[in-house]
């Protein structure tokens, strides 16, 4: 039997509404059948828990125990609609130890006692401000069957508590040792906490530390340990880490910072030796006694000595940034902080703060890159691209700002500028009687979860009086999307309003074919990485076969097939022979200002 030790909890004086339960009633409850007289009250306002099986001791021993099925309510509350056709019983306040077990068997009062006698041998339920121990003759035991687990609440007794001194601000009752431990020790592992490590970072010389490498790490999927194996097992992992940090000769000082996050000041070594030490350190901590086959992995950021010394007591910021970059699953990630990361942080923070000023100063400029029908050698439309005339002094390359704005969500503001300037140009050309072609604009994934997105985008376009068919919203296939149903809903709504939809970078994502069958697309854009292989001396039959089938697939699905990044005539000729219809690339035109696009093509 697998026992998941959950937590210790308190329930105040309360009222239990119940029905006497026969063995058959309890058997049916375990099978998921609960009569409506009690089941209808599940999750009602004022209930303390779900419907359950309760073992009630009337005289403090097992000689007389009532078995009932019921649900607990808060006492004396006029806002609560209490059950009218059930018996009731007042239950005194009590502390409980909570566990989960598999629901493969039905349990009785004797087996419950045996389970908690075993639990009590290994856990006396120490908490940060109180200690509990098993109650030999519990007045109440609650059993709550679920679809996969059975949760049991077994009454325990309070042995000692320190909470009242804090709640009542009784300063005189605290001794120095207690205050020191509360301030500088972690209550679970009894290891030093971040408050204790901080003086080492500020004044390392007092501890005899001349220089050091800083390490910040956490446990991957620590939530799984807590939920599957229980908090006792998870706490043991935390304690094992703390013990290993104390015992290592390479670690000067360390701390459990919060949750499953730890920090260490370690001996400065060359990068390869540091990584070797950390890999060995983490490997020794990668297994748990309760489940030897379960492997624990870590996510670790390392700040080398030079950058650690320059960062001082702000070194944790760098360590946590490097740590956050470890995103692989089933693997321990050790990421070394670099000067580029440092520069990117400073630059990213600066331009984020400066963005609104740049918008106010009209520093963002829209360029258009034409799209050509390669069978008729005729303009087909264009893609709008953003350029930043930084402080109206120099044009900044897109890689210097777009990734930073995408990361923090500021790209939405930039996308709105592009859409507005494109609509303004289309409105002006319409007024002048020029021939109009669709222009594609980026639709950032960060705003796909905005419930007001459809009305917002439509409002911008309509404010300029532009026909929706001239706006082509372009979605990047290589980006990750958490909720495909939401994405598809947004795209369908936009298309129903007459907008066009394109998928950019096709072939660079992980779910291309499934996306094709679900998304309401007008245009499929073959990524430049495929086009680069076409028409060169290095192109292979395999590459051409892939492109040929992408083009064929697009046509069968009634999408326009566009290849981006064509720079040579040989590429255009080969793509034409493979059946491609539209080209966007330097062979025809680089991205150009709106005014130049107007003069050349309209």
XYZ file of C-alpha atoms in Angstrom:
602
model
C 0.000 0.000 0.000
C 1.364 3.400 -0.998
C 0.884 6.073 1.689
C 1.148 9.721 0.699
C 1.584 11.848 3.838
C -0.194 15.102 3.065
C -0.234 17.564 5.975
C -1.410 18.361 9.474
C -4.425 20.617 9.822
C -6.850 22.185 12.268
C -10.651 22.137 12.186
C -12.665 24.382 14.521
C -15.817 23.424 16.389
C -18.313 22.506 13.680
C -21.537 20.677 12.938
C -21.697 17.330 11.145
C -24.866 16.580 9.166
C -25.057 12.847 8.581
C -26.939 9.609 7.937
C -26.236 6.353 9.715
C -24.366 4.115 7.322
C -24.614 0.391 6.802
C -21.745 -1.670 5.401
C -23.567 -1.627 2.059
C -23.845 2.186 2.136
C -20.122 2.487 2.788
C -19.347 -0.067 0.076
C -21.409 1.959 -2.418
C -19.684 5.188 -1.350
C -16.289 3.612 -2.085
C -17.623 2.750 -5.532
C -18.577 6.367 -6.164
C -22.279 6.078 -5.382
C -23.497 8.693 -2.887
C -27.158 9.453 -2.324
C -28.381 12.931 -3.235
C -29.449 13.835 0.315
C -25.767 14.294 1.156
C -24.156 14.476 -2.286
C -26.137 17.593 -3.248
C -24.390 19.523 -0.463
C -20.859 18.929 -1.773
C -19.048 22.264 -2.188
C -21.952 24.171 -0.616
C -21.160 27.494 1.031
C -19.907 27.004 4.584
C -18.772 23.359 4.244
C -15.378 22.497 5.696
C -14.769 19.425 3.566
C -16.330 17.071 1.045
C -18.844 14.352 1.954
C -17.091 11.513 3.775
C -17.313 8.478 6.001
C -16.928 9.413 9.662
C -15.992 7.133 12.548
C -17.268 8.849 15.717
C -16.135 7.642 19.158
C -18.841 8.442 21.703
C -16.933 7.528 24.870
C -13.287 7.993 23.951
C -12.496 4.372 23.084
C -13.232 1.792 20.430
C -15.957 0.042 22.382
C -18.639 2.188 20.765
C -17.952 3.770 17.374
C -20.642 5.103 15.078
C -20.150 4.813 11.320
C -21.898 7.604 9.443
C -21.781 9.322 6.057
C -21.956 13.083 6.318
C -20.601 16.536 5.629
C -19.206 19.204 8.007
C -20.467 22.789 8.183
C -19.459 25.974 9.946
C -21.570 26.653 13.040
C -24.225 29.360 13.461
C -24.016 31.300 10.213
C -27.236 32.896 8.922
C -25.874 32.902 5.371
C -25.644 29.109 5.233
C -28.483 26.903 3.987
C -28.082 23.947 6.341
C -29.433 20.510 5.336
C -32.933 19.966 6.696
C -33.461 16.208 6.435
C -30.250 14.976 8.057
C -29.202 14.239 11.602
C -26.604 16.533 13.153
C -23.805 16.361 15.688
C -21.505 19.051 17.115
C -17.821 18.133 16.711
C -15.209 19.777 18.938
C -12.189 21.563 17.513
C -9.383 19.175 16.678
C -6.067 18.667 14.891
C -5.751 16.039 12.167
C -3.015 14.224 10.313
C -3.951 13.799 6.630
C -2.793 11.022 4.298
C -3.755 9.528 0.937
C -3.745 5.845 0.022
C -4.638 3.912 -3.103
C -8.344 3.251 -3.531
C -7.823 -0.374 -4.572
C -9.064 -1.665 -1.207
C -11.781 -0.772 1.247
C -10.572 -0.036 4.752
C -12.110 -0.380 8.200
C -11.422 1.141 11.601
C -8.794 -1.480 12.481
C -6.778 -1.030 9.307
C -6.922 2.754 9.746
C -5.488 2.458 13.271
C -2.674 0.237 11.954
C -1.813 2.686 9.179
C -1.461 5.623 11.566
C 0.480 3.645 14.143
C 3.066 3.099 11.398
C 2.926 6.759 10.372
C 3.487 7.884 13.966
C 6.683 5.792 14.256
C 8.335 7.829 11.505
C 6.694 11.233 11.902
C 5.760 13.074 15.067
C 4.316 15.944 13.013
C 6.656 18.772 13.917
C 5.525 22.039 12.366
C 7.147 25.454 12.346
C 5.223 26.623 15.438
C 3.701 23.477 16.934
C 4.230 19.766 17.561
C 1.566 17.082 17.242
C 1.502 13.398 18.133
C -0.919 10.561 17.494
C -4.034 10.427 19.675
C -4.512 6.927 21.032
C -8.313 7.105 21.078
C -9.306 9.612 18.381
C -12.755 11.102 18.717
C -13.152 11.558 14.947
C -11.711 9.838 11.887
C -12.750 11.038 8.444
C -12.438 8.966 5.263
C -12.976 10.660 1.894
C -13.016 8.266 -1.087
C -12.048 9.714 -4.470
C -11.764 8.417 -8.003
C -8.151 7.303 -7.556
C -7.200 7.983 -3.937
C -8.695 7.689 -0.477
C -7.937 10.610 1.855
C -7.987 9.915 5.590
C -8.034 12.469 8.421
C -6.992 10.964 11.770
C -7.299 13.043 14.933
C -3.964 13.899 16.596
C -3.241 15.859 19.768
C -1.360 19.108 20.246
C 1.745 18.636 22.411
C 3.347 22.046 22.264
C 2.966 25.335 20.406
C 4.867 28.606 20.018
C 2.388 30.382 17.780
C 0.522 32.183 20.600
C 3.627 34.159 21.577
C 3.883 35.495 18.045
C 0.170 36.047 17.492
C -0.062 37.945 20.772
C 3.198 39.870 20.190
C 4.566 38.558 23.483
C 8.136 39.781 22.952
C 9.304 38.998 26.482
C 8.643 35.281 26.027
C 11.269 34.865 23.305
C 14.864 33.964 24.153
C 17.817 34.831 21.924
C 18.277 31.296 20.631
C 14.668 31.098 19.469
C 14.882 34.472 17.747
C 18.169 33.571 16.068
C 16.775 30.292 14.737
C 13.627 31.989 13.464
C 15.651 34.657 11.681
C 18.493 32.636 10.214
C 17.530 28.948 10.028
C 15.146 27.178 7.694
C 12.408 25.540 9.822
C 12.249 22.326 7.764
C 15.894 21.449 7.164
C 17.389 23.482 10.046
C 19.931 24.651 7.465
C 20.899 28.307 7.093
C 18.468 30.477 5.114
C 19.046 33.394 2.753
C 19.192 35.871 5.646
C 22.177 33.933 6.954
C 23.955 33.773 3.584
C 23.553 37.465 2.795
C 26.226 38.661 5.289
C 28.714 36.276 3.635
C 28.030 37.999 0.304
C 28.368 41.476 1.786
C 31.411 40.841 4.009
C 33.108 37.644 2.764
C 36.469 38.537 4.319
C 35.073 38.039 7.837
C 34.494 34.383 6.957
C 37.964 34.135 5.415
C 36.536 33.987 1.877
C 38.704 35.839 -0.624
C 36.792 34.982 -3.768
C 34.109 32.511 -4.785
C 31.817 31.191 -7.501
C 28.116 31.641 -6.804
C 25.586 28.872 -7.491
C 21.785 29.062 -7.418
C 19.672 25.962 -8.122
C 16.309 24.310 -7.661
C 14.748 20.861 -8.008
C 12.951 20.222 -11.273
C 9.341 19.049 -10.888
C 9.527 19.419 -7.121
C 5.750 19.713 -7.163
C 5.574 16.084 -8.364
C 7.554 14.932 -5.331
C 5.123 16.757 -3.045
C 1.956 15.575 -4.747
C 2.899 11.984 -5.566
C 5.255 10.975 -2.755
C 4.060 13.400 -0.082
C 5.576 16.323 1.759
C 7.503 14.068 4.179
C 9.454 12.574 1.278
C 9.834 15.974 -0.366
C 11.150 17.457 2.884
C 13.623 14.609 3.117
C 14.970 15.609 -0.311
C 15.407 19.166 0.940
C 17.209 17.895 4.037
C 19.481 15.651 1.976
C 20.495 18.641 -0.140
C 21.222 20.681 2.983
C 23.333 17.891 4.465
C 25.313 17.530 1.244
C 26.025 21.271 1.190
C 27.232 21.185 4.798
C 29.557 18.246 4.174
C 31.187 19.378 0.923
C 34.722 20.732 1.263
C 34.201 22.866 -1.862
C 31.287 24.858 -0.411
C 32.142 27.898 1.760
C 28.581 28.870 2.699
C 25.088 27.864 1.591
C 21.398 28.391 2.194
C 17.943 27.100 1.499
C 16.461 30.283 0.046
C 12.768 29.415 -0.366
C 10.667 26.449 -1.497
C 13.114 24.196 -3.403
C 15.637 26.951 -4.195
C 19.166 26.830 -2.782
C 22.276 29.012 -3.031
C 25.961 28.268 -2.487
C 29.275 30.104 -2.420
C 31.773 27.554 -3.716
C 35.486 27.369 -4.403
C 36.546 29.112 -7.630
C 37.587 26.598 -10.284
C 37.886 26.508 -14.080
C 34.479 26.098 -15.720
C 34.974 22.440 -16.631
C 35.946 21.553 -13.054
C 33.014 23.521 -11.640
C 30.601 21.653 -13.907
C 32.214 18.329 -13.022
C 31.862 19.070 -9.303
C 28.226 20.126 -9.653
C 27.284 17.134 -11.824
C 28.744 14.818 -9.205
C 27.049 16.778 -6.400
C 23.625 16.566 -8.047
C 23.991 12.942 -9.126
C 24.452 11.854 -5.502
C 21.155 13.583 -4.669
C 19.168 12.244 -7.614
C 17.399 9.284 -5.961
C 14.901 8.859 -3.143
C 14.504 5.865 -0.858
C 10.724 5.675 -1.355
C 11.032 5.299 -5.147
C 14.521 4.247 -6.299
C 13.489 4.332 -9.966
C 12.364 7.965 -9.798
C 15.193 10.284 -10.884
C 15.519 13.812 -9.519
C 16.952 16.478 -11.816
C 18.171 19.965 -11.016
C 18.270 23.366 -12.691
C 21.392 25.303 -11.806
C 22.844 28.742 -12.573
C 26.544 29.401 -12.029
C 28.065 32.869 -11.697
C 31.873 32.666 -12.219
C 34.185 34.344 -9.737
C 34.845 37.543 -11.668
C 31.179 38.339 -12.286
C 30.244 37.162 -8.758
C 32.750 39.563 -7.195
C 31.538 42.442 -9.363
C 27.898 41.709 -8.519
C 28.377 41.706 -4.752
C 25.158 41.122 -2.836
C 23.185 41.312 -6.129
C 24.834 38.142 -7.396
C 21.642 36.140 -6.830
C 19.957 38.031 -9.683
C 22.576 36.726 -12.084
C 22.438 33.209 -10.655
C 18.651 33.030 -10.934
C 18.736 34.312 -14.504
C 21.215 31.625 -15.578
C 19.189 29.051 -13.650
C 15.981 30.023 -15.469
C 17.548 29.153 -18.831
C 17.716 25.447 -17.963
C 14.558 24.208 -19.629
C 15.356 20.643 -20.760
C 13.375 17.789 -19.238
C 14.862 14.580 -17.831
C 18.259 16.201 -17.507
C 20.137 18.321 -14.969
C 20.900 21.727 -16.495
C 23.979 23.684 -15.421
C 24.116 27.119 -17.077
C 27.069 29.463 -16.651
C 26.275 33.167 -16.474
C 28.058 35.217 -19.152
C 28.761 38.885 -19.784
C 26.341 38.727 -22.709
C 23.546 37.720 -20.327
C 24.543 40.650 -18.130
C 24.538 43.076 -21.047
C 21.228 41.709 -22.343
C 19.578 42.212 -18.955
C 20.706 45.823 -18.745
C 19.774 46.532 -22.350
C 16.424 44.752 -22.109
C 15.476 46.655 -18.957
C 16.527 49.947 -20.514
C 14.595 49.638 -23.766
C 11.542 48.341 -21.914
C 11.566 51.519 -19.817
C 12.277 53.676 -22.893
C 9.631 52.110 -25.163
C 6.786 54.521 -24.379
C 9.105 57.480 -24.958
C 10.177 55.990 -28.306
C 6.528 55.600 -29.319
C 5.771 59.177 -28.279
C 8.743 60.395 -30.369
C 7.541 58.353 -33.384
C 10.830 56.481 -33.596
C 9.328 53.294 -35.044
C 9.202 53.090 -38.829
C 7.358 50.561 -40.973
C 9.125 49.005 -43.954
C 7.368 46.862 -46.554
C 8.878 43.871 -48.342
C 6.992 43.114 -51.573
C 5.564 39.694 -52.415
C 5.615 38.739 -56.108
C 3.533 36.366 -58.204
C 6.421 34.574 -59.952
C 4.289 33.246 -62.806
C 3.050 36.690 -63.846
C 6.016 38.680 -62.428
C 3.480 40.935 -60.739
C 3.228 42.515 -57.286
C 0.988 40.452 -55.018
C 1.208 42.284 -51.711
C 3.773 42.960 -48.984
C 4.835 42.146 -45.451
C 5.114 44.957 -42.930
C 8.355 44.939 -40.919
C 9.273 47.199 -38.028
C 12.446 49.283 -37.894
C 13.548 51.399 -34.934
C 15.119 54.766 -35.662
C 16.622 54.846 -32.181
C 16.423 58.387 -30.792
C 16.117 59.449 -34.453
C 19.900 58.941 -34.784
C 20.467 55.369 -35.973
C 18.449 52.425 -37.256
C 18.683 49.529 -34.863
C 18.680 45.954 -36.268
C 15.535 44.002 -35.275
C 17.483 41.425 -33.239
C 18.478 44.219 -30.829
C 14.914 44.890 -29.706
C 12.287 42.451 -31.010
C 13.360 39.425 -28.856
C 13.399 41.611 -25.735
C 9.933 43.010 -26.406
C 8.614 39.520 -27.183
C 9.950 38.242 -23.882
C 8.173 40.798 -21.694
C 5.045 41.253 -23.830
C 5.876 44.806 -24.959
C 5.823 43.561 -28.560
C 2.042 44.111 -28.477
C 2.611 47.878 -28.464
C 4.967 47.578 -31.418
C 2.512 45.378 -33.339
C -0.188 48.023 -32.816
C 2.094 50.685 -34.302
C 2.700 48.525 -37.368
C -1.012 47.831 -37.849
C -1.938 51.497 -37.430
C 0.720 52.735 -39.870
C -0.223 50.085 -42.436
C -3.901 51.047 -42.147
C -3.031 54.744 -42.472
C -1.086 54.028 -45.662
C -3.867 51.863 -47.123
C -6.450 54.545 -46.317
C -4.337 57.201 -48.054
C -3.797 55.028 -51.135
C -7.520 54.277 -51.298
C -8.248 57.989 -51.153
C -5.798 58.590 -53.995
C -7.364 55.842 -56.109
C -4.287 53.598 -56.146
C -4.530 49.847 -56.623
C -4.412 48.089 -53.240
C -2.809 44.789 -52.259
C -2.968 42.887 -48.941
C -0.282 43.654 -46.381
C 0.619 41.123 -43.726
C 1.262 42.208 -40.134
C 2.530 40.157 -37.233
C 0.095 38.699 -34.694
C 2.125 38.027 -31.580
C 1.420 34.848 -29.622
C 1.525 36.820 -26.360
C -1.816 38.445 -27.101
C -3.694 35.380 -28.311
C -5.220 34.943 -24.851
C -6.709 38.445 -24.719
C -10.500 38.048 -24.728
C -10.885 41.523 -26.224
C -8.375 40.950 -29.045
C -10.866 40.566 -31.925
C -12.750 43.778 -31.155
C -9.507 45.638 -30.476
C -7.847 44.733 -33.791
C -11.056 45.250 -35.728
C -11.465 48.652 -34.083
C -8.021 49.797 -35.254
C -8.656 48.725 -38.855
C -12.178 50.141 -38.966
C -11.025 53.477 -37.570
C -9.135 54.010 -40.854
C -11.968 52.744 -43.045
C -9.820 49.954 -44.484
C -11.442 46.884 -46.050
C -10.559 43.852 -43.917
C -9.400 41.836 -46.943
C -6.290 44.016 -47.196
C -5.020 43.020 -43.728
C -3.252 39.668 -43.479
C -2.513 38.579 -39.893
C 0.630 36.490 -39.810
C 1.164 33.856 -37.129
C 4.575 32.281 -36.490
C 4.451 28.491 -36.686
C 7.771 28.113 -34.857
C 6.407 29.851 -31.743
C 4.977 27.752 -28.930
C 1.282 27.927 -28.064
C -0.173 26.482 -24.879
C -3.846 26.484 -25.832
C -4.415 25.568 -29.470
C -8.210 25.674 -29.072
C -7.957 29.343 -28.117
C -5.602 30.086 -31.035
C -7.885 28.406 -33.554
C -10.907 30.240 -32.101
C -9.146 33.612 -32.514
C -8.092 32.847 -36.083
C -11.578 31.680 -37.069
C -13.078 34.849 -35.613
C -10.636 37.042 -37.522
C -11.239 35.174 -40.768
C -15.024 35.386 -40.316
C -14.604 39.166 -40.276
C -12.870 39.062 -43.658
C -9.204 39.244 -42.571
C -6.620 36.990 -44.190
C -4.488 34.581 -42.163
C -0.927 33.437 -42.923
C 1.377 30.973 -41.211
C 4.987 32.136 -41.141
C 8.116 29.940 -40.827
C 6.301 26.768 -41.865
C 8.411 23.680 -41.237
C 10.308 24.996 -38.220
C 7.796 23.968 -35.525
C 6.893 20.640 -33.967
C 3.260 20.228 -34.958
C 3.122 21.533 -38.495
C 0.871 18.936 -40.105
C -1.705 18.891 -37.300
C -1.791 22.689 -37.388
C -2.460 22.679 -41.114
C -5.607 20.608 -40.736
C -7.043 22.852 -38.011
C -6.045 26.421 -38.796
C -8.116 28.610 -41.156
C -5.191 29.701 -43.354
C -4.987 31.625 -46.605
C -1.210 31.528 -47.092
C 1.521 29.104 -46.104
C 5.012 30.622 -45.975
C 7.903 28.207 -46.493
C 10.719 29.143 -44.145
C 13.947 30.620 -45.542
C 15.956 27.693 -44.167
C 14.322 25.492 -46.848
C 14.653 28.073 -49.607
C 18.385 28.505 -48.947
C 18.937 24.921 -50.098
C 17.223 25.455 -53.454
C 19.051 26.300 -56.669
C 22.545 25.963 -55.202
C 25.283 23.485 -56.014
C 24.635 21.871 -52.632
C 20.927 21.256 -53.054
C 19.932 17.620 -52.739
C 17.078 15.563 -54.045
C 15.895 15.045 -50.468
C 15.647 18.814 -49.877
C 13.791 19.314 -53.141
C 11.454 16.424 -52.343
C 10.484 18.015 -49.018
C 9.817 21.410 -50.623
C 7.913 19.843 -53.512
C 5.595 18.045 -51.089
C 5.073 21.140 -48.948
C 4.023 23.053 -52.073
C 1.792 20.203 -53.215
C 0.226 19.914 -49.765
C -0.487 23.647 -49.645
C -2.192 23.543 -53.028
C -4.348 20.550 -52.118
C -5.436 22.361 -48.969
C -6.191 25.411 -51.128
C -3.533 27.637 -49.515
C -1.389 30.106 -51.418
C 2.197 28.864 -51.145
C 4.785 31.583 -50.531
C 8.539 31.031 -50.276
C 10.493 33.610 -48.289
C 14.158 34.469 -48.550
C 14.800 33.822 -52.269
C 17.868 35.852 -53.260
C 19.042 34.316 -56.568
C 17.398 33.833 -59.960
C 18.247 30.138 -59.785
C 16.206 29.838 -56.605
C 13.208 31.598 -58.144
C 13.358 29.444 -61.295
C 13.593 26.223 -59.296
C 10.750 27.221 -56.961
C 8.629 28.110 -59.982
C 9.301 24.685 -61.494
C 8.307 23.049 -58.195
C 4.940 24.826 -58.312
C 5.499 27.700 -55.879
C 3.302 30.710 -56.632
C 4.616 33.649 -54.608
C 8.114 34.796 -53.620
C 9.215 37.230 -50.927
C 12.924 37.866 -50.931
C 15.885 40.027 -51.888
C 15.787 38.778 -55.487
C 12.793 41.044 -56.013
C 13.255 43.573 -53.242
C 14.658 44.094 -49.792
C 12.331 45.696 -47.182
C 11.835 49.347 -48.172
C 10.135 52.420 -46.615
C 6.407 52.836 -47.263
C 7.060 55.885 -49.474
C 9.446 53.949 -51.706
C 7.013 51.005 -51.934
C 4.297 53.432 -53.044
C 6.456 54.976 -55.778
C 7.738 51.677 -57.152
C 4.690 49.453 -57.030
C 1.514 51.545 -56.772
